[in-house]
Each structure stands twice: as C-alpha cells, then as structure tokens.
Coordinates of C-alpha atoms in Angstrom, one line a residue:
X252 CA 10.8 5.1 96.4
X253 CA 7.1 4.9 96.8
X254 CA 6.8 8.6 96.6
X255 CA 8.9 9.0 93.4
X256 CA 6.0 8.6 90.9
X257 CA 3.9 11.3 92.9
X258 CA 7.0 13.6 92.8
X259 CA 7.8 13.2 89.1
X260 CA 4.2 13.6 87.6
X261 CA 3.9 17.2 88.0
X262 CA 7.6 17.6 86.6
X263 CA 6.9 15.7 83.6
X264 CA 3.5 17.6 83.0
X265 CA 5.4 20.9 83.5
X266 CA 7.9 20.0 81.1
X267 CA 5.3 19.2 78.5
X268 CA 3.7 22.6 79.3
X269 CA 7.1 24.2 78.6
X270 CA 7.6 22.2 75.4
X271 CA 4.3 23.3 74.1
X272 CA 5.2 26.9 74.9
X273 CA 8.7 26.5 73.0
X274 CA 6.9 24.7 70.1
X275 CA 4.4 27.4 70.1
X276 CA 7.1 30.2 69.7
X277 CA 8.7 28.3 66.7
X278 CA 5.4 27.7 65.2
X279 CA 4.3 31.5 65.8
X280 CA 7.4 32.6 64.0
X281 CA 6.6 30.2 61.1
X282 CA 3.1 31.4 60.9
X283 CA 4.0 35.1 61.1
X284 CA 6.5 34.8 58.2
X285 CA 3.9 32.7 56.3
X286 CA 1.3 35.5 56.9
X287 CA 3.8 37.9 55.4
X288 CA 4.3 35.5 52.5
X289 CA 0.5 35.5 51.9
X290 CA 0.1 39.2 52.3
X291 CA 2.6 39.7 49.4
X292 CA 0.9 36.9 47.4
X293 CA -2.3 38.6 47.6
X294 CA -0.8 42.0 46.8
X295 CA 1.1 40.4 43.7
X296 CA -1.8 38.2 42.3
X297 CA -5.0 39.8 43.6
X298 CA -8.3 37.8 44.1
X299 CA -11.1 38.7 41.7
X300 CA -9.1 40.8 39.3
X301 CA -7.8 37.6 37.4
X302 CA -8.3 33.8 37.4
X303 CA -4.6 33.2 38.1
X304 CA -4.9 33.5 42.0
X305 CA -7.9 31.1 42.0
X306 CA -6.0 28.6 39.8
X307 CA -2.9 29.0 42.1
X308 CA -5.0 28.4 45.3
X309 CA -6.6 25.4 43.9
X310 CA -3.4 23.8 42.4
X311 CA -1.5 24.3 45.7
X312 CA -3.9 22.3 47.8
X313 CA -2.1 18.9 47.1
X314 CA 1.5 20.1 47.9
X315 CA 0.2 21.9 50.9
X316 CA -1.3 18.9 52.3
X317 CA 2.1 17.1 51.9
X318 CA 3.6 20.2 53.5
X319 CA 1.3 19.9 56.5
X320 CA 2.5 16.2 57.0
X321 CA 6.0 17.8 57.2
X322 CA 5.4 20.6 59.6
X323 CA 3.1 18.5 61.9
X324 CA 5.8 15.8 62.2
X325 CA 3.4 13.0 61.0
X326 CA 6.5 10.9 59.8
X327 CA 8.2 11.0 63.3
X328 CA 5.0 9.7 65.2
X329 CA 5.8 6.0 64.3
X330 CA 9.5 6.2 63.3
X331 CA 11.0 8.1 66.2
X332 CA 10.3 5.4 68.9
X333 CA 11.8 2.6 66.7
X334 CA 14.9 4.9 65.8
X335 CA 15.4 5.8 69.5
X336 CA 15.5 2.1 70.5
X337 CA 18.1 1.3 67.9
X338 CA 20.2 4.2 68.9
X339 CA 20.4 2.9 72.4
X340 CA 21.4 -0.7 71.4
X341 CA 23.2 -0.5 67.9
X342 CA 24.1 2.9 66.3
X343 CA 25.2 1.3 63.0
X344 CA 21.9 -0.4 62.8
X345 CA 20.1 2.9 63.5
X346 CA 22.0 4.5 60.6
X347 CA 21.1 1.8 58.3
X348 CA 17.4 2.1 59.7
X349 CA 17.4 5.6 58.7
X350 CA 19.0 5.3 55.3
X351 CA 16.5 2.7 54.3
X352 CA 13.6 4.9 55.8
X353 CA 14.8 7.8 53.6
X354 CA 15.1 5.7 50.5
X355 CA 11.5 4.4 50.9
X356 CA 10.4 8.0 51.5
X357 CA 12.1 9.1 48.2
X358 CA 10.6 6.2 46.3
X359 CA 7.0 7.1 47.8
X360 CA 7.4 10.8 47.0
X361 CA 8.6 10.1 43.4
X362 CA 5.6 7.6 42.9
X363 CA 3.2 10.3 44.2
X364 CA 4.7 12.8 41.9
X365 CA 4.5 10.7 38.7
X366 CA 0.8 9.7 39.6
X367 CA -0.2 13.3 39.8
X368 CA 1.6 14.3 36.7
X369 CA 0.0 11.5 34.7
X370 CA -3.4 12.5 36.1
X371 CA -2.9 16.0 35.1
X372 CA -1.8 15.0 31.7
X373 CA -4.7 12.8 31.3
X374 CA -7.2 15.4 32.4
X375 CA -5.5 17.8 30.0
X376 CA -6.1 15.2 27.2
X377 CA -9.6 14.5 28.1
X378 CA -11.0 17.9 29.0
X379 CA -8.8 20.0 26.6
X380 CA -9.4 23.2 28.6
X381 CA -9.2 26.4 26.5
X382 CA -5.9 28.5 27.1
X383 CA -6.2 31.1 29.7
X384 CA -9.3 29.8 31.3
X385 CA -9.3 28.6 35.1
X386 CA -9.0 24.9 34.4
X387 CA -6.2 25.4 32.0
X388 CA -4.2 27.5 34.7
X389 CA -5.1 24.8 37.4
X390 CA -3.7 22.0 35.4
X391 CA -0.7 24.1 34.3
X392 CA 0.2 25.4 37.8
X393 CA -0.4 21.8 39.2
X394 CA 1.9 20.1 36.7
X395 CA 4.7 22.7 37.8
X396 CA 4.2 22.1 41.4
X397 CA 3.9 18.4 41.7
X398 CA 7.5 17.6 41.6
X399 CA 7.5 19.1 45.0
X400 CA 6.3 15.8 46.4
X401 CA 9.5 14.0 45.3
X402 CA 11.6 15.5 48.1
X403 CA 9.0 16.7 50.6
X404 CA 8.5 13.1 52.0
X405 CA 12.2 12.3 52.6
X406 CA 12.7 15.9 53.7
X407 CA 10.0 15.2 56.5
X408 CA 11.8 12.0 57.4
X409 CA 15.1 13.6 57.7
X410 CA 13.5 16.0 60.2
X411 CA 12.2 13.0 61.9
X412 CA 15.7 11.6 62.2
X413 CA 17.0 14.9 63.5
X414 CA 14.3 14.8 66.3
X415 CA 15.3 11.2 67.0
X416 CA 18.9 12.3 67.6
X417 CA 17.5 15.3 69.9
X418 CA 18.2 18.0 67.2
X419 CA 14.9 20.1 66.8
X420 CA 16.0 23.5 65.7
X421 CA 17.1 22.6 62.1
X422 CA 13.8 20.7 61.5
X423 CA 11.9 23.5 63.1
X424 CA 13.6 26.0 60.7
X425 CA 12.5 24.2 57.7
X426 CA 9.1 25.9 57.4
X427 CA 10.7 29.2 57.9
X428 CA 13.0 28.3 54.9
X429 CA 9.9 27.6 52.8
X430 CA 8.5 30.9 53.4
X431 CA 11.8 32.7 52.9
X432 CA 12.3 31.2 49.5
X433 CA 8.7 32.1 48.6
X434 CA 9.2 35.6 49.6
X435 CA 12.3 35.8 47.5
X436 CA 10.3 34.6 44.5
X437 CA 7.6 37.2 45.2
X438 CA 10.2 40.0 45.3
X439 CA 11.3 38.8 41.7
X440 CA 7.9 38.5 40.3
X441 CA 6.2 41.6 41.9
X442 CA 5.9 44.8 39.7
X443 CA 4.9 46.8 42.8
X444 CA 7.6 45.7 45.3
X445 CA 6.8 43.8 48.7
X446 CA 6.2 44.4 52.2
X447 CA 8.7 43.2 54.8
X448 CA 6.8 44.9 56.6
X449 CA 8.2 48.2 55.1
X450 CA 7.7 48.7 51.5
X451 CA 10.7 47.4 49.4
X452 CA 11.1 48.7 45.9
X453 CA 10.5 46.3 43.0
X454 CA 13.2 44.1 41.5
X455 CA 14.7 45.2 38.3
X456 CA 16.7 42.1 37.7
X457 CA 15.9 40.0 34.4
X458 CA 16.7 36.4 34.2
X459 CA 16.5 34.9 30.6
X460 CA 14.6 37.9 29.6
X461 CA 12.1 37.5 32.2
X462 CA 11.5 40.2 34.8
X463 CA 8.5 41.6 36.9
X464 CA 7.6 44.1 34.2
X465 CA 7.4 41.5 31.6
X466 CA 5.1 38.9 33.6
X467 CA 1.3 38.9 33.6
X468 CA -0.6 37.3 36.5
X469 CA -0.7 33.8 35.1
X470 CA 3.1 34.1 34.3
X471 CA 3.7 35.1 38.0
X472 CA 1.6 32.0 39.0
X473 CA 3.7 29.8 36.8
X474 CA 7.1 31.2 38.2
X475 CA 5.7 30.7 41.8
X476 CA 4.5 27.2 41.0
X477 CA 8.0 26.2 39.7
X478 CA 9.7 27.6 42.6
X479 CA 7.5 25.6 45.0
X480 CA 8.6 22.5 43.2
X481 CA 12.3 23.3 44.0
X482 CA 11.8 24.3 47.6
X483 CA 11.5 20.6 48.8
X484 CA 14.8 19.7 47.1
X485 CA 16.4 22.8 48.8
X486 CA 14.9 21.5 52.2
X487 CA 15.9 18.0 51.8
X488 CA 19.4 18.8 50.8
X489 CA 19.9 21.2 53.7
X490 CA 19.0 18.6 56.2
X491 CA 21.2 16.1 54.7
X492 CA 24.1 18.5 54.9
X493 CA 23.2 19.2 58.5
X494 CA 23.2 15.4 59.2
X495 CA 26.7 15.2 57.6
X496 CA 27.8 18.0 59.5
X497 CA 26.8 16.4 62.8
X498 CA 28.6 13.2 61.8
X499 CA 31.9 15.1 61.4
X500 CA 31.3 17.2 64.5
X501 CA 31.2 13.8 66.3
X502 CA 34.8 13.0 64.8
X503 CA 33.5 10.4 62.2
X504 CA 34.6 11.2 58.8
X505 CA 32.3 8.6 57.0
X506 CA 29.0 9.8 55.6
X507 CA 26.2 9.7 58.3
X508 CA 24.4 6.8 56.8
X509 CA 27.2 4.8 55.8
X510 CA 27.0 1.5 58.0
X511 CA 27.6 -2.1 57.6
X512 CA 25.4 -4.5 59.3
X513 CA 24.9 -8.2 59.2
X514 CA 22.3 -9.8 57.0
X515 CA 20.2 -10.9 60.1
X516 CA 20.2 -7.3 61.3
X517 CA 19.1 -6.0 57.8
X518 CA 16.2 -8.5 57.9
X519 CA 15.3 -7.1 61.3
X520 CA 15.4 -3.6 60.2
X521 CA 13.1 -4.4 57.1
X522 CA 10.6 -6.0 59.5
X523 CA 10.7 -3.0 61.8
X524 CA 10.3 -0.5 58.9
X525 CA 7.3 -2.4 57.5
X526 CA 5.8 -2.1 61.0
X527 CA 6.6 1.6 60.9
X528 CA 4.9 2.0 57.5
X529 CA 1.8 -0.1 58.6
X530 CA 1.3 2.3 61.6
X531 CA 1.9 5.3 59.6
X532 CA -0.7 4.7 57.1
X533 CA -3.8 5.1 59.2
X534 CA -2.2 8.1 61.0
X535 CA -1.5 9.8 57.8
X536 CA -5.0 9.0 56.8
X537 CA -6.3 10.7 60.2
X538 CA -4.4 13.9 59.4
X539 CA -5.5 13.7 55.6
X540 CA -9.2 13.8 56.8
X541 CA -8.5 17.2 58.5
X542 CA -7.4 18.7 55.2
X543 CA -10.0 16.9 52.9
X544 CA -12.8 19.2 53.6
X545 CA -10.8 22.3 52.8
X546 CA -9.7 20.5 49.5
X547 CA -13.4 19.8 48.7
X548 CA -14.2 23.3 49.6
X549 CA -11.7 24.8 47.3
X550 CA -13.0 22.4 44.4
X551 CA -16.6 23.3 45.1
X552 CA -15.8 27.1 45.1
X553 CA -14.2 26.7 41.7
X554 CA -17.3 24.8 40.4
X555 CA -19.7 27.2 41.7
X556 CA -17.8 30.2 40.4
X557 CA -19.2 29.2 36.9
X558 CA -15.8 27.5 35.7
X559 CA -17.4 24.2 35.1
X560 CA -15.2 21.4 33.8
X561 CA -15.0 21.6 30.0
X562 CA -16.2 18.1 29.5
X563 CA -19.5 18.6 31.6
X564 CA -20.3 21.7 29.9
X565 CA -21.7 19.8 27.0
X566 CA -24.3 18.1 29.5
X567 CA -27.6 20.2 29.4
X568 CA -28.3 22.1 32.8
X569 CA -24.8 21.6 34.3
X570 CA -23.7 25.2 33.7
X571 CA -26.9 26.5 35.1
X572 CA -26.3 24.5 38.2
X573 CA -23.0 25.8 39.1
X574 CA -22.7 29.2 37.3
X575 CA -22.3 32.4 39.2
X576 CA -23.0 31.2 42.8
X577 CA -19.6 32.2 44.3
X578 CA -18.1 34.4 41.6
X579 CA -14.5 34.9 40.7
X580 CA -12.0 34.8 43.4
X581 CA -13.9 32.5 45.8
X582 CA -11.1 29.8 45.9
X583 CA -8.5 32.6 46.6
X584 CA -10.7 34.1 49.4
X585 CA -11.0 30.7 51.0
X586 CA -7.2 30.3 50.9
X587 CA -6.4 33.5 52.5
X588 CA -9.2 33.1 55.0
X589 CA -7.8 29.7 56.0
X590 CA -4.3 31.4 56.7
X591 CA -5.9 33.4 59.5
X592 CA -7.6 30.7 61.3
X593 CA -4.4 28.5 61.1
X594 CA -2.8 30.9 63.7
X595 CA -4.9 29.5 66.6
X596 CA -5.1 26.0 65.2
X597 CA -1.3 25.7 64.9
X598 CA -0.6 27.5 68.3
X599 CA -3.1 25.6 70.4
X600 CA -4.3 22.4 68.9
X601 CA -1.3 21.0 67.0
X602 CA 1.3 22.5 69.5
X603 CA -0.4 21.2 72.6
X604 CA -1.2 17.7 70.8
X605 CA 2.4 17.3 69.6
X606 CA 4.0 18.3 72.9
X607 CA 1.7 16.1 75.0
X608 CA 1.9 13.1 72.7
X609 CA 5.1 11.4 74.1
X610 CA 3.8 11.9 77.7
X611 CA 0.5 10.3 76.9
X612 CA 2.1 7.5 74.8
X613 CA 4.3 6.6 77.9
X614 CA 1.3 6.7 80.2
X615 CA -0.4 4.3 77.7
X616 CA 2.6 2.0 77.5
X617 CA 3.1 1.8 81.2
X618 CA -0.8 1.1 81.3
X619 CA -1.1 4.1 83.8
X620 CA -4.8 4.9 83.3
X621 CA -4.9 7.4 86.2
X622 CA -1.7 9.1 84.9
X623 CA -3.2 9.3 81.5
X624 CA -6.4 10.7 82.7
X625 CA -4.5 13.4 84.7
X626 CA -2.2 14.4 82.0
X627 CA -4.9 14.2 79.2
X628 CA -7.3 16.4 81.4
X629 CA -4.6 19.0 81.9
X630 CA -3.8 19.3 78.2
X631 CA -7.4 19.4 77.3
X632 CA -8.1 22.1 79.7
X633 CA -5.2 24.1 78.1
X634 CA -6.7 23.6 74.7
X635 CA -10.2 24.8 75.7
X636 CA -8.8 27.6 77.8
X637 CA -7.0 29.1 74.7
X638 CA -9.1 27.9 71.8
X639 CA -12.6 29.5 72.9
X640 CA -11.3 33.1 73.2
X641 CA -9.0 32.6 70.0
X642 CA -12.2 31.7 68.1
X643 CA -14.2 34.7 69.5
X644 CA -11.3 37.1 69.0
X645 CA -10.8 36.2 65.5
X646 CA -14.6 36.5 64.6
X647 CA -14.6 40.0 66.1
X648 CA -11.3 41.2 64.4
X649 CA -11.9 39.5 61.1
X650 CA -12.7 42.8 59.3
X651 CA -9.8 44.8 60.7
X652 CA -7.1 41.9 60.2
X653 CA -8.4 41.5 56.6
X654 CA -8.2 45.2 55.9
X655 CA -4.6 45.6 57.5
X656 CA -3.2 42.3 55.7
X657 CA -5.1 42.0 52.5
X658 CA -6.1 45.5 51.1
X659 CA -2.9 46.0 49.2
X660 CA -1.7 46.0 45.5
X661 CA -3.9 44.1 43.3
X662 CA -6.2 43.1 46.2
X663 CA -9.1 45.5 46.4
X664 CA -11.1 46.7 49.3
X665 CA -13.9 44.4 48.1
X666 CA -11.6 41.4 48.1
X667 CA -10.6 42.3 51.7
X668 CA -14.2 42.3 52.6
X669 CA -14.8 38.8 51.3
X670 CA -11.8 37.4 53.0
X671 CA -13.2 39.0 56.2
X672 CA -16.6 37.3 55.8
X673 CA -14.8 33.8 55.2
X674 CA -12.5 34.4 58.2
X675 CA -15.6 35.0 60.4
X676 CA -17.1 31.7 59.1
X677 CA -13.9 29.9 59.8
X678 CA -13.6 31.7 63.3
X679 CA -16.9 29.9 64.4
X680 CA -15.1 26.5 64.2
X681 CA -11.7 27.5 65.7
X682 CA -12.4 25.7 69.0
X683 CA -13.4 22.5 67.1
X684 CA -10.4 22.7 64.8
X685 CA -8.2 23.0 68.0
X686 CA -9.9 20.2 69.7
X687 CA -9.9 17.8 66.8
X688 CA -6.1 18.2 66.3
X689 CA -5.5 17.6 70.0
X690 CA -7.9 14.7 70.5
X691 CA -6.7 12.8 67.3
X692 CA -3.2 12.8 68.8
X693 CA -4.4 11.9 72.3
X694 CA -6.5 8.9 71.0
X695 CA -3.6 7.8 68.8
X696 CA -1.4 7.7 71.9
X697 CA -3.6 4.9 73.4
X698 CA -3.4 3.1 70.0
X699 CA -7.1 4.1 69.1
X700 CA -7.1 4.9 65.4
X701 CA -10.7 3.7 64.6
X702 CA -12.5 6.6 66.5
X703 CA -10.4 9.3 64.6
X704 CA -10.8 7.5 61.3
X705 CA -14.6 7.2 61.8
X706 CA -14.9 10.7 62.8
X707 CA -13.1 11.9 59.9
X708 CA -15.1 9.8 57.4
X709 CA -18.4 11.1 59.0
X710 CA -17.3 14.7 58.7
X711 CA -17.2 14.4 55.0
X712 CA -21.0 13.8 54.2
X713 CA -21.5 16.2 57.0
X714 CA -19.5 19.1 55.1
X715 CA -21.0 18.2 51.7
X716 CA -24.6 18.5 53.0
X717 CA -23.9 21.6 54.7
X718 CA -21.9 23.0 51.8
X719 CA -24.5 22.4 49.2
X720 CA -27.2 23.9 51.5
X721 CA -25.2 26.8 52.4
X722 CA -23.5 27.9 49.2
X723 CA -26.6 29.1 47.5
X724 CA -27.5 31.4 50.3
X725 CA -24.3 32.5 51.7
X726 CA -21.9 31.9 48.6
X727 CA -18.3 30.9 49.6
X728 CA -19.1 31.9 53.1
X729 CA -21.5 28.9 53.0
X730 CA -18.6 26.7 52.2
X731 CA -16.3 28.1 55.0
X732 CA -19.4 27.7 57.5
X733 CA -19.8 24.0 56.3
X734 CA -16.1 23.3 57.2
X735 CA -16.6 24.6 60.6
X736 CA -19.8 22.6 61.1
X737 CA -18.2 19.3 60.0
X738 CA -15.2 20.1 62.3
X739 CA -17.8 20.7 65.2
X740 CA -19.3 17.1 64.4
X741 CA -15.9 15.6 64.2
X742 CA -14.8 17.1 67.6
X743 CA -18.0 15.9 69.5
X744 CA -17.4 12.4 68.3
X745 CA -13.8 12.4 69.3
X746 CA -14.8 14.2 72.8
X747 CA -17.5 11.6 73.4
X748 CA -14.7 8.8 73.0
X749 CA -12.2 10.5 75.1
X750 CA -14.7 11.1 78.0
X751 CA -14.5 7.3 78.7
X752 CA -10.6 7.7 79.6
X753 CA -11.2 10.3 82.4
X754 CA -12.8 10.0 85.7
X755 CA -15.9 12.1 86.9
X756 CA -13.5 14.3 89.0
X757 CA -11.4 14.9 85.9
X758 CA -14.4 15.9 83.9
X759 CA -15.5 18.3 86.5
X760 CA -12.2 20.0 86.2
X761 CA -12.7 20.2 82.4
X762 CA -16.2 21.5 82.7
X763 CA -14.9 24.3 85.3
X764 CA -12.1 25.3 82.8
X765 CA -14.6 25.4 79.9
X766 CA -17.1 27.5 81.9
X767 CA -14.3 29.9 83.1
X768 CA -13.1 30.4 79.4
X769 CA -16.5 30.9 78.1
X770 CA -17.2 33.5 80.6
X771 CA -13.9 35.1 80.3
X772 CA -14.3 35.1 76.4
X773 CA -17.7 36.7 76.8
X774 CA -16.3 39.4 78.8
X775 CA -13.3 39.9 76.4
X776 CA -15.7 40.1 73.5
X777 CA -17.8 42.7 75.3
X778 CA -14.5 44.6 76.2
X779 CA -13.3 44.4 72.5
X780 CA -16.6 45.7 71.2
X781 CA -16.7 48.6 73.7
X782 CA -13.1 49.5 73.0
X783 CA -13.8 49.8 69.2
X784 CA -16.9 51.9 69.8
X785 CA -15.7 54.4 72.2
X786 CA -11.9 54.5 71.6
X787 CA -11.1 53.3 68.1
X788 CA -9.7 56.0 66.0
X789 CA -9.1 58.2 68.9
X790 CA -6.0 60.4 69.1
X791 CA -5.2 58.9 72.4
X792 CA -4.4 55.6 70.5
X793 CA -2.6 56.7 67.4
X794 CA -1.0 60.0 68.5
X795 CA 2.7 60.0 68.6
X796 CA 2.9 56.4 67.6
X797 CA 5.1 55.4 64.5
X798 CA 2.5 53.1 63.1
X799 CA -0.5 53.4 61.0
X800 CA -3.9 54.0 62.7
X801 CA -5.1 50.7 61.5
X802 CA -2.3 48.7 63.1
X803 CA -2.6 51.0 66.3
X804 CA -6.3 50.4 66.6
X805 CA -5.8 46.6 66.1
X806 CA -3.0 46.5 68.7
X807 CA -5.4 48.2 71.2
X808 CA -8.1 45.8 70.4
X809 CA -5.8 42.9 71.2
X810 CA -4.4 44.4 74.2
X811 CA -7.9 45.1 75.7
X812 CA -9.1 41.6 74.8
X813 CA -6.1 39.7 76.2
X814 CA -5.9 41.7 79.5
X815 CA -9.7 41.3 80.2
X816 CA -9.6 37.5 79.4
X817 CA -6.7 36.6 81.6
X818 CA -8.0 39.0 84.5
X819 CA -11.2 37.1 84.5
X820 CA -9.5 33.8 84.1
X821 CA -7.3 34.7 87.3
X822 CA -10.5 35.6 89.2
X823 CA -12.5 32.5 88.3
X824 CA -9.5 30.0 88.5
X825 CA -6.6 31.4 90.5
X826 CA -5.1 27.9 90.8
X827 CA -4.1 27.8 87.0
X828 CA -2.8 31.4 87.2
X829 CA -0.4 30.5 89.9
X830 CA 0.7 27.4 88.1
X831 CA 1.4 29.5 84.9
X832 CA 3.4 32.0 86.8
X833 CA 5.6 29.3 88.4
X834 CA 6.2 27.7 85.1
X835 CA 7.1 31.0 83.5
X836 CA 9.5 31.8 86.4
X837 CA 11.1 28.4 85.9
X838 CA 11.6 29.0 82.2
X839 CA 12.9 32.6 82.3
X840 CA 14.9 32.5 85.5
X841 CA 15.8 28.7 85.9
X842 CA 13.8 28.4 89.4
X843 CA 13.1 24.9 90.4
X844 CA 10.1 23.3 92.0
X845 CA 10.7 20.9 95.0
X846 CA 10.0 18.2 92.7
X847 CA 13.1 19.1 90.3
X848 CA 15.4 18.2 93.3

C-alpha cells in the first residue's frame, strides 16, 4: 500500500497531459473556425474603408468578455465540485441545485443586459452623437448586442452542469456553434460571397426586403450585432434540450430539473449556492483583468483616431490632444491582431491551466505540497516549452499570416500591413499571456486569489502609462505593445509568488526547460529566416501543389520551424521527448505504462 501513491502520481500527471492535448484539439477546432469567421468579417466590413468595423469591434468587446467566461469554463470552477458532491449523495438535491443555479444566472444576465442598455440609452441622450459618426454606430451596435448577456450566463452554467455530469462534448461544441451562426449571417450580408475556404458565391436571398445588395457597411454591422444577441439564446436552448435528452435516455420522463426536496435541503442548497457565488466573484474578477487592458486599448484606439466623445469636443484642446494619432481602423486592427495571438494563448495557457486545475486543486486539498510542486512544475515547464516558440514564430510570420488571412474583399493591402504590425507587437507578449493564464489557475487551486487580483490591478496603470507614452510614436502598435508589457509585469508578479511553492530542485528543472526552449526557439527563428530568404517562392515549394504560393510558403515556414524546434529540444532534453512519445503511444494505440496496471 505504501507504494500506491508513487505509482499513481505519474498516471495522474499523464492523464492531465492527455486531457490538455484533448482540450487543445477542441480549442484548436474552435479557433480555426473563429479565424475563418474573422477572415470573412474583415472581407465584408473592411478596416479603414468605413467606420462600421471600428464601431463593431468596440461594441463587441463587452459581449466578447462574457463569451470568454463561457469558453474558459469560469462558471464551473466553483460550481462543479459542489455539484459533484451532491450527485454522489442526493441526485434530487443535485438537480434542484442546478435549477437554482441556472435561475440565478438568468437573473444575473438579465440584470447585466438591462444595465448596459440603460447606460447606452443615457449616453445617447447625453452625448447625442451625429448619425453615421463612430460613436453613433458604437452605441447602436452595442444596444443590439447587449441582449446577448441575458442567456450567455445561464448557457455557461448549463455547460458547467454538463461537465459535472461528465459530458464535455456538447459544452465544447458551443463555441463552434457560435462561429457557425456568425458565418451563416456573414454569408447573408456579404455582397462578395465568403471563403470556406473556397470562394462561395454571394447569397441572393432577400428577407423583408433586405439583402446583401441593399446593405451598406453600417447596415451589415447592425445585422451582425442583432444576430450575436440571438446566438446565446440558441446556445442556451440547445444545452437545455441536450439535458432533457440525457434525462430521457436514462429512462426518466420528467424534466431534468424537476425535483422535490425537503425544506431543510432547500435551505442547505441556498447556503451552498451563496458560497459558490462568493467564491466565483473574485475568480471572475481575475479573468476580467486579463480582458480589461484589451478593452481599454480599444477605447484608446477610438479616442486617438480623432473620434472624440461629442460632449468633450466643446472643451478647448481636447480634439487636438486626441486627433489623428492612430487613424481610422485602429480599433479594427487591434481586434484582428488579437485574434491571431489568441491561438497560442488558448492552446497553451488556457488549455494547460484548465486541464491541470483539478489535479492541482486535489493536491492542495490533500495538503500534498510535494505532489503539488511536482505537478505544478511539470505543467509550468510545458507552458514555457510551447509559449516561447509560439511567440517567436508568430512574430516572424506576422506579415505572411496577415497577408494570407486579411487581404481580401474590403480589406486592403494597407489594412493587412497594419494588422501585421499589431500582431508583431502582441507576439512579443505571447509567453507572458500564456504564463498569466496558467499561473492564475495554479494559484487559485491553492486558494490564493489575492496575488492574481493584485497582479491584475497593477497591470492596469502599467498598461495606461505604456500606452500613453507609446501611442504618440507607434500609433496603434504602441497600444498593442503596452498590452504585452503590462502582461509581462503581471506574469512576473505571479511567477514570483509561485516560486515559493516549488523546491530548488524543481526550479532547476524549470530553468533547464526555459533555457532549452529559448535555445530551440532561437534556432527555429534562424531556420525560418533562412528558409524565407533562400527558398521562399521557389518552384520547389509551390510546383505541383494545389494551393496558392502564399499558403505553400507559409506551410514551408511552419514545417521548417516546428521540425527544427523539436529536433533541438530532443537533443537538449531527451527525457521530455521520450515521455511525449510514450504518452502519444498510449493515446493512439492504447498502450499502458506499468503504473496503469
């Protein structure tokens, strides 16, 4: 019996690695479809050609923050442990707990939507923006989007209920459903057709006299905004229908949430829910800080584009302070540049943090400090191993990626170049973004919310100082670089606190992985640069390939970089390479390690 913990630790950690890989594949599918969505959005709306895309990008920030809570499973962090305990002891009480949780979420979403709608109405009455101007469209699109919040909160909670029941696929499908509906609406409003990835002819369908031919850019933005408001309702109803189907499949004809429990149990459930909400509030605030700097960057991009708030225009000197620093399309360029750096953030930082959170939480509950240190160091090494080359690769390939994805339709070559510059600035912060996403969850697993909150609050003035200094010299690129710098400061504070949880031996392992990743990334960067100089555009790459030369060249860049990186890693740290091969063999062929028996 004494040998059991030693034999189960590698298995638990291995399952967490495999869970991270599985979640990463689901997240990759969602991000690829989201990228396809944004490629078509840029093609339909443009960037600097009109103010509609700037207004849409600014108005979408608030619903997008709520959607991040949905995708990253925030509502499940505090609810799932309580729900799982009730499932073991009293399934009726568990159903009542879930029903009450969804009802509270529906009220929360309704209150948030009403607050934002009233705020937008008040801003409309006070500022009275002129029709067709940027702030007019921001308030218009926002008013159409904000009902999205009514159902997105209970939809996220329904996904948490499914995860508590051990059903992950439907919850993972919801981000894909969001992107599919968005693409369908883009197909309706686009006069040029869409890319899937082949070019699809434009839609000729007319609804109530409205068609792609009759819509101007602001009209397309309004239709998109209205459709976003309805997506959360579709997601919520889909999840509820799936829960009902699960109930019937189990042979029970009553609705999933129909349960009758004693008054004493109801009081117990209410107490448990109050504890869930109390623990959820600071967790949500920590995640909100990750998004707040991007929200502030978007608002500053709008202000420094010369579109000052109408009420402030009457103040002497205000227009001169803000006018013309970034120019039209700055908010849109930030929006599309953010989409590219979210790939490594989601696949590395969020995925590893979410997959290892249950394991780290269990180590903390068992007061197993040595087990926590070992598992935390293993996850941290994985984040560093992948985050550094992701940032360097994104920086090197920012221009070809932007040209391939965003130089279509209403988006010009100049727009693509702006997105490439902003993507480069964001790429400088990719390792910090990934570290912050993981370290926040790792510290929350040991009930340390103070450090993530403090780091988030410190990052805000750091961002504002860097943004106000950089925007006058680098334009919107200065805003993106300020977000990266603030995230580096945030990651440094979190890593300093996390250092106390690991031993010197574990820290040496982390340092070894960091140096190996940095060296392999440097070789990868030199290899990509050499490949682009000597082979890019060669007939050896593009000849007899049924793809464009741009995509073929980019594929060659990625293949060369990934191959060089992992060859250097296998040379410098062969132990990790052997572990990765064994885990992959277990995943594909079902092979078991001795600890599995």
